[in-house]
CSV table of C-alpha atoms in Angstrom, one decimal:
chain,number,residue,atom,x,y,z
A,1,UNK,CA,188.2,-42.8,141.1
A,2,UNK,CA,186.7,-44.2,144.1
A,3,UNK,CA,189.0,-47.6,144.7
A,4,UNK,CA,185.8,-49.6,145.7
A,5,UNK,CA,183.4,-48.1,142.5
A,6,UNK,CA,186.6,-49.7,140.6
A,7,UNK,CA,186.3,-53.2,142.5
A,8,UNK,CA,182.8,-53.0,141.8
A,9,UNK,CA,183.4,-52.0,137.8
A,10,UNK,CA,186.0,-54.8,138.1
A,11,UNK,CA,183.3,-57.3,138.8
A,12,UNK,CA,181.2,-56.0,136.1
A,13,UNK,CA,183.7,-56.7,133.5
A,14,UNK,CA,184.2,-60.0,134.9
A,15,UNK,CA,180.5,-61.1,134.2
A,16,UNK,CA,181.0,-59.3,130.7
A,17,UNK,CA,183.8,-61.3,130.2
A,18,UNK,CA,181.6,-64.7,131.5
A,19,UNK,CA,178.7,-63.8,129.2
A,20,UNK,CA,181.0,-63.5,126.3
A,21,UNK,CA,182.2,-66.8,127.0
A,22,UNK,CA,179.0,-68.8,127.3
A,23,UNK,CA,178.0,-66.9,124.3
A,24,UNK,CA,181.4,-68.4,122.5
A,25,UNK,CA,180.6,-71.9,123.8
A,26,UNK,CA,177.0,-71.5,121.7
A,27,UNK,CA,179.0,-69.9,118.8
A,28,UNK,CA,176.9,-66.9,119.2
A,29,UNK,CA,173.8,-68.7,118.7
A,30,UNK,CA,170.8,-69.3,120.6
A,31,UNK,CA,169.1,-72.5,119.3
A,32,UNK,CA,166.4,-73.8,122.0
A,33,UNK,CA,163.8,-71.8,121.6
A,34,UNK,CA,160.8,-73.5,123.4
A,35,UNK,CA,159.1,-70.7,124.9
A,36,UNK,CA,158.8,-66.5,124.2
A,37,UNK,CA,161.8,-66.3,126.6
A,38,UNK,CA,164.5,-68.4,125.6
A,39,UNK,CA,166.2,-70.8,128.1
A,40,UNK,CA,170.0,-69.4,126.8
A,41,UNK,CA,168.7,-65.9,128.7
A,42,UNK,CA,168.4,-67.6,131.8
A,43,UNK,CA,171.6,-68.2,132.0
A,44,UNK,CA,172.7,-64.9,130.9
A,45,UNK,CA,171.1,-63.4,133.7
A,46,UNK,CA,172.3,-66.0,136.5
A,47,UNK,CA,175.7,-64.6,135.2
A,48,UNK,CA,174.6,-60.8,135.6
A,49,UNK,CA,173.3,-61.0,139.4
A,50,UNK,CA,176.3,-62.9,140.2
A,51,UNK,CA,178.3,-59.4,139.9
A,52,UNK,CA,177.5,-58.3,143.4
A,53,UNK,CA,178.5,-61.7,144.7
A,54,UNK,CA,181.7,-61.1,142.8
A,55,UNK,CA,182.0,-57.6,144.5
A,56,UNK,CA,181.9,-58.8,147.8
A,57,UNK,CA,184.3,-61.5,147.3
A,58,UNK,CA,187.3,-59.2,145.9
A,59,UNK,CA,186.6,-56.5,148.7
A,60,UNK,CA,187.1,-59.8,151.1
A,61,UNK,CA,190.3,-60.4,149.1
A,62,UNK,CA,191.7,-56.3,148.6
A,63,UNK,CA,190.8,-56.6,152.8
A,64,UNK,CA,193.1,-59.7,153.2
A,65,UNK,CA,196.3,-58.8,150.9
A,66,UNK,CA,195.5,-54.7,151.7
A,67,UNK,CA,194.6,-54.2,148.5
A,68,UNK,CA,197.4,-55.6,146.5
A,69,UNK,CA,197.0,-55.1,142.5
A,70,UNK,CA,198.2,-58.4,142.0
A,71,UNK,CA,196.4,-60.6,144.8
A,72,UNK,CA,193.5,-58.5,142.9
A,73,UNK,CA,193.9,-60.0,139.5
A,74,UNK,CA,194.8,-63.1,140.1
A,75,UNK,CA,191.1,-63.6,142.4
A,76,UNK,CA,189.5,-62.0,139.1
A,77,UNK,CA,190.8,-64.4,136.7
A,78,UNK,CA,190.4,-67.2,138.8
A,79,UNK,CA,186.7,-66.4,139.2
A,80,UNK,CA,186.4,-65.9,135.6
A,81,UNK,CA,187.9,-69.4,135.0
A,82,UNK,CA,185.9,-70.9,137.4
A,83,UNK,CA,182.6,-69.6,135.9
A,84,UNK,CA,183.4,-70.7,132.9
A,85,UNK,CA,184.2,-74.3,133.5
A,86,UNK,CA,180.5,-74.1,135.2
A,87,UNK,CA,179.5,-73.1,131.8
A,88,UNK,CA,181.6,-75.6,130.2
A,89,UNK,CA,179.9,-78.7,132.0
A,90,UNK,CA,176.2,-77.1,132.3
A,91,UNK,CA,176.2,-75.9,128.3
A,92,UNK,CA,177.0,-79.6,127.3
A,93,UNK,CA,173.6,-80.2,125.8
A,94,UNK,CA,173.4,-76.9,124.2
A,95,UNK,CA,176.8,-76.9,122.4
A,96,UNK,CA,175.8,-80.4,120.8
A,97,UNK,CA,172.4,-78.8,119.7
A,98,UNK,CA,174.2,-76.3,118.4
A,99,UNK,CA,176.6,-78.2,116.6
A,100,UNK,CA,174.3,-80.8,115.6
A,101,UNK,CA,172.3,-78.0,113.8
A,102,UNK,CA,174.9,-76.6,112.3
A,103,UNK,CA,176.1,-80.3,110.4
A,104,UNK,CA,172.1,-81.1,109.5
A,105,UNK,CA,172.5,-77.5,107.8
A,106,UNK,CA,175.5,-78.2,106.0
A,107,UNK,CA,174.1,-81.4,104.8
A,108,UNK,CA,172.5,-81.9,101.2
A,109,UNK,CA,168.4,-81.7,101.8
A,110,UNK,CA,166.1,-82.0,98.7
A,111,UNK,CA,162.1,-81.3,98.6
A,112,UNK,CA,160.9,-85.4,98.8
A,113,UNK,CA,158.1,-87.4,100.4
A,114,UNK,CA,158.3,-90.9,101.5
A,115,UNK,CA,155.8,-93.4,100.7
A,116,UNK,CA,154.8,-96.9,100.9
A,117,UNK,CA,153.7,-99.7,98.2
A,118,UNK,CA,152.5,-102.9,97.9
A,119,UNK,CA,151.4,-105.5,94.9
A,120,UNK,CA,148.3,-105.4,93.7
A,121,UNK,CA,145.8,-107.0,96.2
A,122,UNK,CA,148.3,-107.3,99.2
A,123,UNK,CA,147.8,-105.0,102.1
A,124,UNK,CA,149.4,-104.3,105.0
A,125,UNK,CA,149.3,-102.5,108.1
A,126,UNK,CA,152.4,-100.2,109.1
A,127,UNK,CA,153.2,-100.5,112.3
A,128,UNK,CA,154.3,-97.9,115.0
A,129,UNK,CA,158.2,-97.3,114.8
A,130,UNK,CA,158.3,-97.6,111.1
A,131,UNK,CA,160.2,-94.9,109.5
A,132,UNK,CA,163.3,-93.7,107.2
A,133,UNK,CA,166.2,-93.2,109.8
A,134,UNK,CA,167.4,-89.5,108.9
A,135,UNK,CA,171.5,-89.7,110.9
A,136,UNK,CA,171.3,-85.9,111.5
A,137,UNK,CA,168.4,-84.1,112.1
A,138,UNK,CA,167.6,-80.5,112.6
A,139,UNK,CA,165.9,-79.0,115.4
A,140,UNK,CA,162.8,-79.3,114.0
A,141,UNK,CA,163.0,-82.2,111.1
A,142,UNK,CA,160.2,-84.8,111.9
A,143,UNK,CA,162.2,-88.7,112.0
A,144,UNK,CA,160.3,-89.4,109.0
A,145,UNK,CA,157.6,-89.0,106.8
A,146,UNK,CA,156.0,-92.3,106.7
A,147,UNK,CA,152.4,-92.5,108.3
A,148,UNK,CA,152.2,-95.3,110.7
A,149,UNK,CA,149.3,-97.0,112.1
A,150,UNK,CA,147.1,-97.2,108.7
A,151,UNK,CA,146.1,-99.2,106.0
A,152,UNK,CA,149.0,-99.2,102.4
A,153,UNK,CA,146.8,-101.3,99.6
A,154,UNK,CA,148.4,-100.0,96.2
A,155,UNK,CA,150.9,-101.0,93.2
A,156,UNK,CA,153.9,-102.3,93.2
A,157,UNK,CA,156.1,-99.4,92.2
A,158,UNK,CA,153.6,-97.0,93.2
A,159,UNK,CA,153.7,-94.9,96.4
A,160,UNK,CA,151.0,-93.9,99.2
A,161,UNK,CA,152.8,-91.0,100.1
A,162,UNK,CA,152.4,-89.0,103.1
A,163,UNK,CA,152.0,-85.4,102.4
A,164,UNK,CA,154.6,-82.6,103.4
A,165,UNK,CA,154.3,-79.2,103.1
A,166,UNK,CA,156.7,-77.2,101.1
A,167,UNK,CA,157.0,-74.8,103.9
A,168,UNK,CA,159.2,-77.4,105.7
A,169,UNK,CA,161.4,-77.0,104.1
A,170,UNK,CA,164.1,-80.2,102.5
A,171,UNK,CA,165.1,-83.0,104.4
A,172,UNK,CA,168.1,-84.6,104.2
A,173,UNK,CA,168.8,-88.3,102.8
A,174,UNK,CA,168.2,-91.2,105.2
A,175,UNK,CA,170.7,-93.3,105.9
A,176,UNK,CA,168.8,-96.0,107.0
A,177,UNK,CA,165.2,-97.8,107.2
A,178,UNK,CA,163.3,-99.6,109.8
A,179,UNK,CA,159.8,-101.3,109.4
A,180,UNK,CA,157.6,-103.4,111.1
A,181,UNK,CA,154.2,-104.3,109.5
A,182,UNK,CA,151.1,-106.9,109.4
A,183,UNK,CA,150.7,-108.6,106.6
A,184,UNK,CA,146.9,-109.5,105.9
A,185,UNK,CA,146.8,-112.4,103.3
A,186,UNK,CA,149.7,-113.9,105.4
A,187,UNK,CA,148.5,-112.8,109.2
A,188,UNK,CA,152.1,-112.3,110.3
A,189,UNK,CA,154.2,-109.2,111.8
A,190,UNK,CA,157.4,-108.5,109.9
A,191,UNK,CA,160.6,-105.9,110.7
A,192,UNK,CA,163.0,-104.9,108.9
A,193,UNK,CA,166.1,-102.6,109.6
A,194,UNK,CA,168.8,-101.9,107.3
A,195,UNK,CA,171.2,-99.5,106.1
A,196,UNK,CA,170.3,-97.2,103.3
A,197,UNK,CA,173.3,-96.6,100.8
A,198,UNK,CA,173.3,-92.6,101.2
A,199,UNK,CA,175.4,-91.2,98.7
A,200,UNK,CA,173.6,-93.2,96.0
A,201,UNK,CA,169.9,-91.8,96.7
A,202,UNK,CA,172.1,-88.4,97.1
A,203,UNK,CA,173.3,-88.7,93.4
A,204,UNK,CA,170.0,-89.1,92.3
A,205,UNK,CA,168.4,-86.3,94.2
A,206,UNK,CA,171.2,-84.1,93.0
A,207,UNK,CA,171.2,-85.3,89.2
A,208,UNK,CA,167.7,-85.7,88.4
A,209,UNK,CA,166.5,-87.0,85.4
A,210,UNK,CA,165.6,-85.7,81.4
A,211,UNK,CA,161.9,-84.6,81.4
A,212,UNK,CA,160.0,-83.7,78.4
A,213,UNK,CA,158.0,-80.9,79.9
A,214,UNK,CA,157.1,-79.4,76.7
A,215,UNK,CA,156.4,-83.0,74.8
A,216,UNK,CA,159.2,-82.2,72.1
A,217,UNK,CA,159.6,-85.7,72.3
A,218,UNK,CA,163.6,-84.7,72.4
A,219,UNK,CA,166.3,-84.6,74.7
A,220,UNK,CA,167.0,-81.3,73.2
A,221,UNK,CA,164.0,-79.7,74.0
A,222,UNK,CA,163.8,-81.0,77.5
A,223,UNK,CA,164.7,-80.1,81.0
A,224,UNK,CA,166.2,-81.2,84.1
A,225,UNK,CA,163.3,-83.5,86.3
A,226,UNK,CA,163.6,-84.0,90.0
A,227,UNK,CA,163.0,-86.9,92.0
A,228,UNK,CA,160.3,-86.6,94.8
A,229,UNK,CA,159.4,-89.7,96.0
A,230,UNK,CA,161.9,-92.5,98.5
A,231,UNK,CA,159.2,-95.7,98.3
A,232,UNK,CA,159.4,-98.6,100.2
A,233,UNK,CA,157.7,-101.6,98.3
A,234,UNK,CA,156.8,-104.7,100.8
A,235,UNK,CA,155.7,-107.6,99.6
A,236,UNK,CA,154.7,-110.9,100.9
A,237,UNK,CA,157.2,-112.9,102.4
A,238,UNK,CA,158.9,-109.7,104.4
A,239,UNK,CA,160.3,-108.9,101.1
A,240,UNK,CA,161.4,-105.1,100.8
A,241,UNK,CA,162.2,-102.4,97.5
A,242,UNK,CA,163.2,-99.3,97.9
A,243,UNK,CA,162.2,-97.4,95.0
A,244,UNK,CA,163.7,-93.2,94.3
A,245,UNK,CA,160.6,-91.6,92.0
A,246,UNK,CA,159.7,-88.6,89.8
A,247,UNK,CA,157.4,-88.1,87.3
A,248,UNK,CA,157.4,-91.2,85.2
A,249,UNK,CA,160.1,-91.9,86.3
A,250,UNK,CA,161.4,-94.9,89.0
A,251,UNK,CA,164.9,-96.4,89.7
A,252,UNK,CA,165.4,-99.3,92.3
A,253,UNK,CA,167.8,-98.1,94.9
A,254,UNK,CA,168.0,-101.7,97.1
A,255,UNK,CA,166.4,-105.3,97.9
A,256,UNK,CA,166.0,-106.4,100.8
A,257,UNK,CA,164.4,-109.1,102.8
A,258,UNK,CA,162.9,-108.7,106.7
A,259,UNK,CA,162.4,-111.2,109.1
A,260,UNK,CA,159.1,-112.8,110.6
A,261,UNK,CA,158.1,-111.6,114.5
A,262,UNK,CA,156.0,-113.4,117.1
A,263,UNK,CA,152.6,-111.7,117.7
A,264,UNK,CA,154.0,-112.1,120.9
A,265,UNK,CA,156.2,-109.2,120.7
A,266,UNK,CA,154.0,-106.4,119.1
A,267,UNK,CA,151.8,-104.2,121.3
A,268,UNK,CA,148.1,-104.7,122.2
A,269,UNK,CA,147.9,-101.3,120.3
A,270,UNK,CA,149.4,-102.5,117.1
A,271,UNK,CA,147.8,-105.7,117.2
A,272,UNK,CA,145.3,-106.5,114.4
A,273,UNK,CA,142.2,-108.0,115.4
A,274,UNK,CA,140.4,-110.8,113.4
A,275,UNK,CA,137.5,-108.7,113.1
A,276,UNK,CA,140.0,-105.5,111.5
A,277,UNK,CA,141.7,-108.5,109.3
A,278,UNK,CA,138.5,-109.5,107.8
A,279,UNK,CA,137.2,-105.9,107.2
A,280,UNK,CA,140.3,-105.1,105.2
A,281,UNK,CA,140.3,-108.4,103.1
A,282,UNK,CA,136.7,-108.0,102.5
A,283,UNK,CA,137.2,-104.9,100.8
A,284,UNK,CA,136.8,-106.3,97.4
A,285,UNK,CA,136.6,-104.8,94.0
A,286,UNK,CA,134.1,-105.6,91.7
A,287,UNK,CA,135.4,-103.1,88.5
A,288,UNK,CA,137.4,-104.6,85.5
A,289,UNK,CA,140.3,-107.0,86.4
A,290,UNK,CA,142.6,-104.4,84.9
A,291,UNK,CA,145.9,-103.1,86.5
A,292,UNK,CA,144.9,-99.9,87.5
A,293,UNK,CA,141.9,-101.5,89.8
A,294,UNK,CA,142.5,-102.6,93.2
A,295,UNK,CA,141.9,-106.2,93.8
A,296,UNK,CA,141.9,-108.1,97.0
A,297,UNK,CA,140.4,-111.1,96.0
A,298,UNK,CA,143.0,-113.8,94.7
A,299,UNK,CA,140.0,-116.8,94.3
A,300,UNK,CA,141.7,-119.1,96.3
A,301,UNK,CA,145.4,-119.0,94.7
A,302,UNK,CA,148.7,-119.4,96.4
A,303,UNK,CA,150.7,-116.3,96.9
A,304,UNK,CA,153.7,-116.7,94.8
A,305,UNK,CA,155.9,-115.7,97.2
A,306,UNK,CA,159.4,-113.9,95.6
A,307,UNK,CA,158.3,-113.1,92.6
A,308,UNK,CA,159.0,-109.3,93.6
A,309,UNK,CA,162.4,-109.8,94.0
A,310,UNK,CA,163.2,-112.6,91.6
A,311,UNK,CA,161.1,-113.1,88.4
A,312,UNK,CA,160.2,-109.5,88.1
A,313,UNK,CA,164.2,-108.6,88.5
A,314,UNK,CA,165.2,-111.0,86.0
A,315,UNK,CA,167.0,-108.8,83.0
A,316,UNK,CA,167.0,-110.0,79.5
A,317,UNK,CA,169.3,-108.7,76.4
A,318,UNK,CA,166.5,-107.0,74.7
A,319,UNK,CA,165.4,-103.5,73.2
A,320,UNK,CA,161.5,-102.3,71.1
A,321,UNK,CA,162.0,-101.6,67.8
A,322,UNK,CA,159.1,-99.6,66.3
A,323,UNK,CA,158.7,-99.8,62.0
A,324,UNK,CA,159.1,-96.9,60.4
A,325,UNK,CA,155.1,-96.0,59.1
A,326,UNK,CA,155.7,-92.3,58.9
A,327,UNK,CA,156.1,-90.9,62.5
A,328,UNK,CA,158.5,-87.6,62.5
A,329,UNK,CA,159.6,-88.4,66.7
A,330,UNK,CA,158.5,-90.7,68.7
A,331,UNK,CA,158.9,-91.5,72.4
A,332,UNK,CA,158.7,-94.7,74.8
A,333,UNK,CA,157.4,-94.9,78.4
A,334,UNK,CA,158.3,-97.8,79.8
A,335,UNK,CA,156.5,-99.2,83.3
A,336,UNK,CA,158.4,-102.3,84.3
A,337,UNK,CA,157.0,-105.2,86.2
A,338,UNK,CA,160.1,-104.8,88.9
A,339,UNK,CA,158.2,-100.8,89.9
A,340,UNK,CA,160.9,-98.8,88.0
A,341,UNK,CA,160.1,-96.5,85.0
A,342,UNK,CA,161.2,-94.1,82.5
A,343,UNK,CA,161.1,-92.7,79.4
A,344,UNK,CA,163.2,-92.5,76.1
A,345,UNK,CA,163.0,-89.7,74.0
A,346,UNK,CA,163.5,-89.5,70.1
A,347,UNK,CA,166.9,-89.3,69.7
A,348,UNK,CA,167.3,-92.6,72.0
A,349,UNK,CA,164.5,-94.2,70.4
A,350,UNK,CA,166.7,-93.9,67.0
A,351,UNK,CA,170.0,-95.0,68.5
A,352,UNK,CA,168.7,-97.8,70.8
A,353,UNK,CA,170.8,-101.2,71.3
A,354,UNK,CA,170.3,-104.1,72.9
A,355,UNK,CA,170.4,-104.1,76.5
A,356,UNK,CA,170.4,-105.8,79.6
A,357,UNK,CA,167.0,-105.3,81.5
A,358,UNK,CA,163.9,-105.9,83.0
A,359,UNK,CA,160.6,-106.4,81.8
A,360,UNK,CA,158.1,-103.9,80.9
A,361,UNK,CA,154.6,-104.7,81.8
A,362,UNK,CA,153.2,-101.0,80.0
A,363,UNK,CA,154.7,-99.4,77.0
A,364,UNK,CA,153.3,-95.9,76.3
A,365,UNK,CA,154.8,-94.9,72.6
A,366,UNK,CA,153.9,-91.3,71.8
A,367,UNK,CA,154.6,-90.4,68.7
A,368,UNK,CA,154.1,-87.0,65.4
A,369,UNK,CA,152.4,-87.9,62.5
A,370,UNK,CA,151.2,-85.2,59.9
A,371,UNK,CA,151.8,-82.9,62.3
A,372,UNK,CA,149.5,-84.5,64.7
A,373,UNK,CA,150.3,-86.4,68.0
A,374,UNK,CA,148.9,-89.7,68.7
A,375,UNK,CA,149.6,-92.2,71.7
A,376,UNK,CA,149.3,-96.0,71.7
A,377,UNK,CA,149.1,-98.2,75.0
A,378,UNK,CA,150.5,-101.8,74.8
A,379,UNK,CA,149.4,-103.7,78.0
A,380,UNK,CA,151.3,-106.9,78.2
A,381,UNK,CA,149.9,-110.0,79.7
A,382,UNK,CA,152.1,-111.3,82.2
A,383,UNK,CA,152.4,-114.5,81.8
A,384,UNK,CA,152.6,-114.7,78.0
A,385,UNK,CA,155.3,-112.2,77.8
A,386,UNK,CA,157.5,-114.1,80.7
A,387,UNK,CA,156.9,-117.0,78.9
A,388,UNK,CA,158.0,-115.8,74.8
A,389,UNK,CA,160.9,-114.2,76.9
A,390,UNK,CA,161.6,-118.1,78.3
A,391,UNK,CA,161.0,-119.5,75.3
A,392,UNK,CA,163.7,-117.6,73.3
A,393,UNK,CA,166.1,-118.0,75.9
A,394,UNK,CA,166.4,-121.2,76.9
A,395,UNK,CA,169.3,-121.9,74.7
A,396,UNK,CA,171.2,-118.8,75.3
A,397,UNK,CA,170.3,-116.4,78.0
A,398,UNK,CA,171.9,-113.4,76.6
A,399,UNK,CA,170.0,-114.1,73.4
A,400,UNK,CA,169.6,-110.4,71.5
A,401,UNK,CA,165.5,-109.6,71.6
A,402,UNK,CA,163.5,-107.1,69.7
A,403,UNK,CA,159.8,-106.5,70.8
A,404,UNK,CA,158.8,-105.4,67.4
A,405,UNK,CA,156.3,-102.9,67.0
A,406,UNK,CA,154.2,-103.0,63.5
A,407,UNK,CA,151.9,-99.9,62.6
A,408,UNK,CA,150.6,-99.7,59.6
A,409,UNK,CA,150.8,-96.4,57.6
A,410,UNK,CA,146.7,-95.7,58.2
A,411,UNK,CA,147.4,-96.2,61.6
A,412,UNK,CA,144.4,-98.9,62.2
A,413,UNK,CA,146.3,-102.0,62.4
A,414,UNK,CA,149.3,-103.0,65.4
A,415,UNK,CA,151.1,-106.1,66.0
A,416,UNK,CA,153.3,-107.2,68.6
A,417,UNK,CA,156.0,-109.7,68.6
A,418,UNK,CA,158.8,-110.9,70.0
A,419,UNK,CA,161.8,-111.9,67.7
A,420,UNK,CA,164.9,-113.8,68.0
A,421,UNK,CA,167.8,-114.3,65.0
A,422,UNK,CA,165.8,-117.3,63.9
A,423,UNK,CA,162.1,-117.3,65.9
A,424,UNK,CA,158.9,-115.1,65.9
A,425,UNK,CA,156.5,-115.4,68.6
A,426,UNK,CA,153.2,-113.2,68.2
A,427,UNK,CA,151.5,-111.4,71.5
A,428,UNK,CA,148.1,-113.0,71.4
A,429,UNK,CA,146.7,-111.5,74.5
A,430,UNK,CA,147.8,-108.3,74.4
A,431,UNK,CA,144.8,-106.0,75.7
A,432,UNK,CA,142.9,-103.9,72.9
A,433,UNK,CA,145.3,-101.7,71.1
A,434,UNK,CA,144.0,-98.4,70.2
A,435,UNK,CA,146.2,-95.9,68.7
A,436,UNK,CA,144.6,-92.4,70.0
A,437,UNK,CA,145.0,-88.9,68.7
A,438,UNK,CA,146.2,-86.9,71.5
């Protein structure tokens, strides 16, 4: 064979050899792909035209050492190592893409939405910035979910979530939170950044909860539920919930507590006008003065600020304890005045002890009669029930409760009441009970 069409083959295996190697530093992958032709080719081809370059400088070298095998080889490799530590330093970016992508694949990701809430008649304006910190994030994960620049007026405990499709795909758990927000009652700016405690929001993403899709009103006949909801309560004050969901279901993940800003510091585009203030708190509602309405008029009260984070999170030793008036099963929703929620199903609702917790502003109690399935609503009012709670307490804070629950056998008559070893205290202004055949 012709010695220079085998200097010339020689410098076409060296560019092989280069394009192998770039394609090693990417771990075989091409991961930038922001146009029809991606970037990765580019470089591919700078390698390819460099062959007659190549060419020209081992003829230069067999003309200098009269073509000595070795003189040969040793110009080859060294212009294979030099090409790739060109690759090395100019593939930087790419490589950490790369790898980047492959640990935000490897990491747990679960179909959720995030969401914001606030008490009843409180709104605020999220600010620009705001967000769930996601630490690894895939080429194309958004940094979170939240919607910024509008108007949250809800529940406490309840989520205004922002919608995302399913064709995204999961996203991994965040592993911290950042917030900055106008509050409209109080007219100040708030942040808030914090650390999110990952693995436990993992757990519950992974182990879900017991849901009675088929209303067997058993754990038996019930299947695995999934959370789908990370909620950030805010309340006034710059006090913050976070809050993992599902349906009817709600466990507090973290409390925490952000700190006032000057107006000073935020943006003329995040800025809230007086005139955007009083449109918002003008808003009013003039429907029942019921929990489920929203309400921004307060009639001149005080806001009672921590309330969110203290007298709603107060736990008592305390459990229901429904008579027995016939029902075959029976199951308890509980919605507590702290935003969590779930449900107890009849073999619970047999077997349930006293316990440490909260307290439940809504009590849903579903329940089989003669074959027939009725549902009775218990709306609390707040301040009585805090108050038979302190009242039975006072002496011993770890004082064993039962809200007692008496139905009588036609079904037309409920009472409510609070009992201690030696004390009964009756609910008084308990909303309309109406047992309802469902």
């Amino acid at each position: 064979m012709n010695y220079y069409l085998k200097l010339f083959l020689l410098s076409v295996a060296i560019s092989v050899i280069n394009v192998l190697l770039y394609l090693f530093l990417l771990q075989f992958q091409i991961v930038n792909n922001s146009s029809y032709i991606p970037q990765e080719l580019g470089v591919i081809f700078l390698i390819i035209i460099a062959v007659p370059v190549q060419f020209i400088v081992l003829l230069g070298i067999a003309a200098i050492s009269k073509k000595n095998d070795f003189s040969i080889f040793f110009t080859s490799c060294v212009l294979i190592v030099l090409c790739f530590i060109l690759l090395l330093l100019s593939s930087t970016e790419e490589r950490a893409t790369f790898n980047n992508e492959q640990e935000y694949l490897r990491t747990e990701s679960y179909e959720y939405q995030q969401g914001i809430s606030t008490p009843e008649g409180y709104p605020i304006r999220l600010l620009e910035g705001s967000g769930f910190a996601i630490g690894i994030r895939g080429h194309r994960t958004p940094y979170t979910l939240l919607e910024d620049n509008k108007v949250y007026s809800t529940q406490w405990g309840n989520g205004d979530t922002t919608f995302k499709s399913s064709m995204a795909g999961g996203v991994p758990v965040p592993n911290g939170l950042q917030l900055y927000w106008y509050s409209y009652l109080e007219d100040k700016y708030y942040e808030l950044y914090t650390k999110l405690d990952q693995k436990k929001i993992a757990a519950y993403f992974k182990n879900g909860f017991i849901r009675d899709n088929k209303v067997t009103l058993t754990n038996e006949g019930s299947t695995k539920g999934l959370y789908n909801g990370l909620v950030a309560g805010i309340a006034p004050g710059g006090e913050v919930v976070i809050w993992i969901s599902g349906v009817n279901e709600s466990k507090e993940i973290g409390v925490f507590k952000a700190k006032e800003i000057s107006a000073d510091r935020i943006t003329d585009n995040d800025k809230v006008s007086e005139e955007a203030q009083k449109l918002v708190l003008n808003d009013t509602c003039s429907c029942e003065d019921r929990p489920q309405f929203r309400r921004i008029v307060h009639n001149g009260e005080k806001i009672p600020f921590g309330i969110w984070t203290t007298k709603y999170r107060k736990k008592y030793n305390w459990k229901v304890k429904p008579n027995n008036f016939g029902q075959a099963k029976s199951a308890f929703n509980f919605y507590f005045y702290n935003g969590e929620a779930f449900v107890i199903q009849n073999e619970d609702v047999i077997n349930l002890d006293y316990k440490k917790q909260v307290l439940t502003k809504l009590i849903k109690f579903t329940f089989f009669k003669n074959q027939k399935k009725y549902k009775l609503f218990i709306e609390f009012d707040e301040e009585e029930l805090f108050d038979h709670f302190e009242e039975l307490t006072k002496n011993n804070p770890d004082e064993p409760l039962d809200l007692t629950i008496t139905i009588s056998l036609d079904l037309k008559k409920t009472i409510v009441q609070l009992q201690s070893k030696d004390k009964i205290l009756d609910f008084k202004k308990v909303e309309d009970i109406k047992i309802s055949l469902r």
